[in-house]
Amino acid sequence: MTRRWSPSRVAVGVVLVAWAGLFWFLLASGRWSLYLSTRTFWVVPTGAVLLTIAAAGRLASGRVPSPEPLPSSTSWTLGAIALPVVLILALPPATLSGYALGRRSGFVGSGVSVSTSDIASGDLSFIDIAAAQSSKEGMAALRSRAGEQVTLEGFVWQQDGASADEILLTRYVVTCCVADATSAQVRVVNVPPGRFQADDWVRVTGLIYPLGSEILVDASGVQAIPQPSRPYLTP
């Protein structure tokens, strides 16, 4: 019996190939970090393998004795499913910027915590400093390190009414995916006035001082840097 290609099966197979190709692309290019945290990175290689197997299976069974037609409603549905693939590949990669700050909740109060022992010893990370503000114990551990030198990276945000030598160094913290991103900020003073614009990425070195419920860094050096390949932090 003559077997012919089934338009319906081939169409589904092509969409599966497109999604598998997207997952392999995200894995190879590292662009997965624009959408997922390191905790959920496993979704990308797992999805790439499973979609590749599914696409191969669907196309392998594409030749049938009685080909099924491809209804117009199914065509529209498959087109809608494939659309995100086209958009992600066609549009330039983008990350959350200062524009999204007003639409994101702060990291403080998000329920994510860091042990006080991590805050009280070792190098202070952006996550350590942000999480310290979530508890009295964390702030007490951070106050014990007042005057110590820290080096932090983030993008510049300038608060209305702030002095010209002051910025809010900002990072987004992603627990699962970019949809749940929260913002963490540290006030930095002694920044060269007018040298940096909003959303510029910088590396700040200076002395840290917890003041009340706020944390301040007195900068001894502020250097422009490229945006990191992994711009989001994972607690």
Short mmCIF file of C-alpha atoms in Angstrom, two decimals:
data_model
loop_
_atom_site.label_atom_id
_atom_site.label_comp_id
_atom_site.label_asym_id
_atom_site.label_seq_id
_atom_site.Cartn_x
_atom_site.Cartn_y
_atom_site.Cartn_z
CA MET A 1 0.00 0.00 0.00
CA THR A 2 1.32 3.42 -0.95
CA ARG A 3 2.10 5.68 1.93
CA ARG A 4 1.94 9.43 1.61
CA TRP A 5 2.97 12.32 3.82
CA SER A 6 0.24 13.42 6.18
CA PRO A 7 -0.01 17.24 6.25
CA SER A 8 -1.32 17.13 9.80
CA ARG A 9 1.51 15.00 11.15
CA VAL A 10 4.17 16.89 9.26
CA ALA A 11 2.87 20.24 10.54
CA VAL A 12 2.95 19.04 14.15
CA GLY A 13 6.43 17.61 13.57
CA VAL A 14 7.70 20.90 12.16
CA VAL A 15 6.40 22.81 15.21
CA LEU A 16 8.09 20.30 17.52
CA VAL A 17 11.34 20.72 15.54
CA ALA A 18 11.07 24.50 15.94
CA TRP A 19 10.67 24.26 19.70
CA ALA A 20 13.44 21.68 20.01
CA GLY A 21 15.70 23.97 17.95
CA LEU A 22 14.87 26.89 20.25
CA PHE A 23 15.80 24.93 23.36
CA TRP A 24 19.08 23.79 21.79
CA PHE A 25 19.79 27.38 20.76
CA LEU A 26 19.13 28.71 24.27
CA LEU A 27 21.42 26.03 25.68
CA ALA A 28 24.25 26.65 23.21
CA SER A 29 24.08 30.45 23.30
CA GLY A 30 23.60 30.82 27.05
CA ARG A 31 20.52 32.96 26.50
CA TRP A 32 18.57 30.70 28.85
CA SER A 33 19.89 32.94 31.65
CA LEU A 34 17.67 35.76 30.36
CA TYR A 35 14.57 33.71 31.18
CA LEU A 36 15.43 31.20 33.93
CA SER A 37 17.39 30.99 37.15
CA THR A 38 20.17 28.49 37.71
CA ARG A 39 17.68 26.50 39.82
CA THR A 40 15.42 25.87 36.84
CA PHE A 41 18.12 25.67 34.15
CA TRP A 42 17.54 21.90 33.96
CA VAL A 43 14.33 22.61 32.03
CA VAL A 44 16.35 23.67 28.97
CA PRO A 45 18.45 20.54 28.28
CA THR A 46 15.57 18.30 29.36
CA GLY A 47 13.14 20.10 27.08
CA ALA A 48 15.62 20.05 24.19
CA VAL A 49 16.07 16.27 24.43
CA LEU A 50 12.38 15.43 24.92
CA LEU A 51 11.21 17.73 22.12
CA THR A 52 13.84 16.33 19.76
CA ILE A 53 12.65 12.80 20.48
CA ALA A 54 9.01 13.83 20.05
CA ALA A 55 9.74 15.63 16.77
CA ALA A 56 11.70 12.67 15.39
CA GLY A 57 8.91 10.28 16.33
CA ARG A 58 6.21 12.45 14.82
CA LEU A 59 8.05 12.92 11.53
CA ALA A 60 9.02 9.25 11.37
CA SER A 61 5.31 8.40 11.44
CA GLY A 62 4.44 11.13 8.94
CA ARG A 63 3.87 8.77 6.01
CA VAL A 64 0.53 7.00 6.32
CA PRO A 65 -1.87 5.10 4.01
CA SER A 66 -4.61 7.70 4.53
CA PRO A 67 -3.18 11.18 5.14
CA GLU A 68 -5.13 13.36 7.54
CA PRO A 69 -5.98 16.83 6.24
CA LEU A 70 -4.82 19.91 8.09
CA PRO A 71 -7.89 21.94 9.13
CA SER A 72 -7.54 25.71 9.10
CA SER A 73 -8.29 25.87 12.82
CA THR A 74 -5.39 23.51 13.51
CA SER A 75 -3.12 25.60 11.28
CA TRP A 76 -3.89 28.72 13.32
CA THR A 77 -3.32 26.84 16.57
CA LEU A 78 0.05 25.50 15.42
CA GLY A 79 1.00 28.96 14.18
CA ALA A 80 0.21 30.42 17.60
CA ILE A 81 2.29 27.71 19.29
CA ALA A 82 5.25 28.43 16.99
CA LEU A 83 5.00 32.23 17.31
CA PRO A 84 7.06 32.50 20.55
CA VAL A 85 9.90 30.67 18.81
CA VAL A 86 9.93 33.21 16.00
CA LEU A 87 9.81 36.16 18.40
CA ILE A 88 12.63 34.91 20.63
CA LEU A 89 14.90 34.21 17.67
CA ALA A 90 14.03 37.34 15.71
CA LEU A 91 14.11 39.96 18.45
CA PRO A 92 17.38 41.09 20.04
CA PRO A 93 17.99 39.71 23.55
CA ALA A 94 16.75 42.05 26.27
CA THR A 95 16.88 42.07 30.06
CA LEU A 96 14.85 43.80 32.73
CA SER A 97 16.02 47.37 33.19
CA GLY A 98 15.22 50.29 35.46
CA TYR A 99 11.97 50.81 33.58
CA ALA A 100 10.59 47.65 35.21
CA LEU A 101 11.43 48.67 38.78
CA GLY A 102 8.04 50.21 39.45
CA ARG A 103 6.37 47.01 38.26
CA ARG A 104 8.43 44.62 40.40
CA SER A 105 8.30 44.01 44.13
CA GLY A 106 11.42 44.41 46.22
CA PHE A 107 13.58 41.49 47.23
CA VAL A 108 13.15 42.44 50.89
CA GLY A 109 9.99 40.71 52.10
CA SER A 110 10.03 38.18 49.27
CA GLY A 111 10.46 35.33 51.76
CA VAL A 112 13.94 34.42 50.54
CA SER A 113 16.55 34.36 53.31
CA VAL A 114 20.28 33.80 53.75
CA SER A 115 21.79 32.32 56.90
CA THR A 116 23.30 34.86 59.30
CA SER A 117 26.56 32.88 59.28
CA ASP A 118 26.92 33.56 55.55
CA ILE A 119 26.34 37.26 56.17
CA ALA A 120 28.68 37.41 59.15
CA SER A 121 31.63 35.75 57.40
CA GLY A 122 33.20 35.44 53.97
CA ASP A 123 32.82 37.75 51.01
CA LEU A 124 29.61 39.78 51.04
CA SER A 125 27.57 39.26 47.90
CA PHE A 126 24.68 41.33 46.60
CA ILE A 127 22.33 38.55 47.75
CA ASP A 128 23.81 38.59 51.27
CA ILE A 129 23.37 42.34 51.58
CA ALA A 130 19.84 42.35 50.20
CA ALA A 131 18.71 39.38 52.32
CA ALA A 132 20.17 40.90 55.48
CA GLN A 133 17.42 43.53 55.36
CA SER A 134 14.76 40.84 55.72
CA SER A 135 15.45 40.11 59.39
CA LYS A 136 16.79 41.73 62.55
CA GLU A 137 19.36 38.95 62.87
CA GLY A 138 20.57 39.54 59.32
CA MET A 139 20.97 43.27 59.90
CA ALA A 140 22.81 42.62 63.16
CA ALA A 141 25.22 40.31 61.33
CA LEU A 142 25.74 42.93 58.65
CA ARG A 143 26.30 45.73 61.18
CA SER A 144 29.13 43.68 62.67
CA ARG A 145 30.88 44.13 59.33
CA ALA A 146 30.39 47.89 59.04
CA GLY A 147 33.38 49.56 57.42
CA GLU A 148 34.50 46.47 55.50
CA GLN A 149 35.28 46.71 51.80
CA VAL A 150 32.87 45.16 49.31
CA THR A 151 32.80 44.87 45.54
CA LEU A 152 29.37 44.77 43.90
CA GLU A 153 28.13 44.79 40.32
CA GLY A 154 24.80 46.08 39.12
CA PHE A 155 23.11 48.65 36.94
CA VAL A 156 22.64 52.30 37.79
CA TRP A 157 19.32 53.73 38.89
CA GLN A 158 18.95 57.32 39.99
CA GLN A 159 16.23 58.19 42.47
CA ASP A 160 14.33 61.45 42.05
CA GLY A 161 15.71 64.10 44.36
CA ALA A 162 18.94 62.24 45.10
CA SER A 163 22.23 64.12 45.10
CA ALA A 164 24.36 64.05 41.97
CA ASP A 165 27.00 61.79 43.54
CA GLU A 166 24.50 59.13 44.63
CA ILE A 167 23.02 56.12 42.81
CA LEU A 168 20.98 53.04 43.62
CA LEU A 169 22.99 50.01 42.50
CA THR A 170 20.38 47.53 41.34
CA ARG A 171 20.10 43.84 40.50
CA TYR A 172 17.12 41.65 39.79
CA VAL A 173 16.84 38.41 41.75
CA VAL A 174 15.18 35.47 39.99
CA THR A 175 14.13 32.43 41.99
CA CYS A 176 12.39 30.43 39.24
CA CYS A 177 12.03 32.48 36.06
CA VAL A 178 12.09 36.10 34.99
CA ALA A 179 8.36 36.42 35.69
CA ASP A 180 9.02 36.24 39.46
CA ALA A 181 11.96 38.67 39.43
CA THR A 182 12.31 40.99 42.43
CA SER A 183 14.63 43.98 42.72
CA ALA A 184 17.49 44.42 45.18
CA GLN A 185 19.14 47.81 45.64
CA VAL A 186 22.05 49.29 47.55
CA ARG A 187 22.57 53.02 47.92
CA VAL A 188 26.04 54.11 46.75
CA VAL A 189 27.53 57.54 47.51
CA ASN A 190 30.68 59.32 46.37
CA VAL A 191 30.01 58.43 42.72
CA PRO A 192 31.53 60.78 40.10
CA PRO A 193 28.62 63.13 39.23
CA GLY A 194 27.27 62.83 35.68
CA ARG A 195 29.60 60.03 34.68
CA PHE A 196 27.01 57.25 34.62
CA GLN A 197 23.51 57.12 33.22
CA ALA A 198 20.51 55.04 34.22
CA ASP A 199 20.85 51.35 33.25
CA ASP A 200 24.65 51.58 32.86
CA TRP A 201 26.37 48.55 34.36
CA VAL A 202 29.09 49.32 36.89
CA ARG A 203 31.39 47.64 39.39
CA VAL A 204 31.47 49.45 42.73
CA THR A 205 34.21 49.04 45.33
CA GLY A 206 33.81 50.75 48.67
CA LEU A 207 33.11 50.51 52.38
CA ILE A 208 29.73 49.23 53.53
CA TYR A 209 27.73 50.89 56.32
CA PRO A 210 24.32 49.63 57.48
CA LEU A 211 22.45 52.73 58.67
CA GLY A 212 19.17 51.96 60.37
CA SER A 213 17.10 49.96 57.89
CA GLU A 214 19.18 51.09 54.93
CA ILE A 215 22.54 49.94 53.62
CA LEU A 216 25.02 52.41 52.17
CA VAL A 217 28.28 51.91 50.30
CA ASP A 218 30.84 54.72 50.33
CA ALA A 219 32.47 54.18 46.95
CA SER A 220 36.21 54.38 46.52
CA GLY A 221 35.96 53.23 42.89
CA VAL A 222 33.21 52.97 40.30
CA GLN A 223 34.05 51.33 36.98
CA ALA A 224 31.87 50.86 33.90
CA ILE A 225 31.51 47.21 32.85
CA PRO A 226 29.62 45.31 30.14
CA GLN A 227 26.34 43.70 31.09
CA PRO A 228 27.12 40.26 32.58
CA SER A 229 26.17 37.18 30.57
CA ARG A 230 24.01 36.23 33.55
CA PRO A 231 22.42 39.52 34.61
CA TYR A 232 20.03 38.01 37.17
CA LEU A 233 20.99 36.72 40.61
CA THR A 234 19.71 33.47 42.12
CA PRO A 235 19.42 33.18 45.93
#
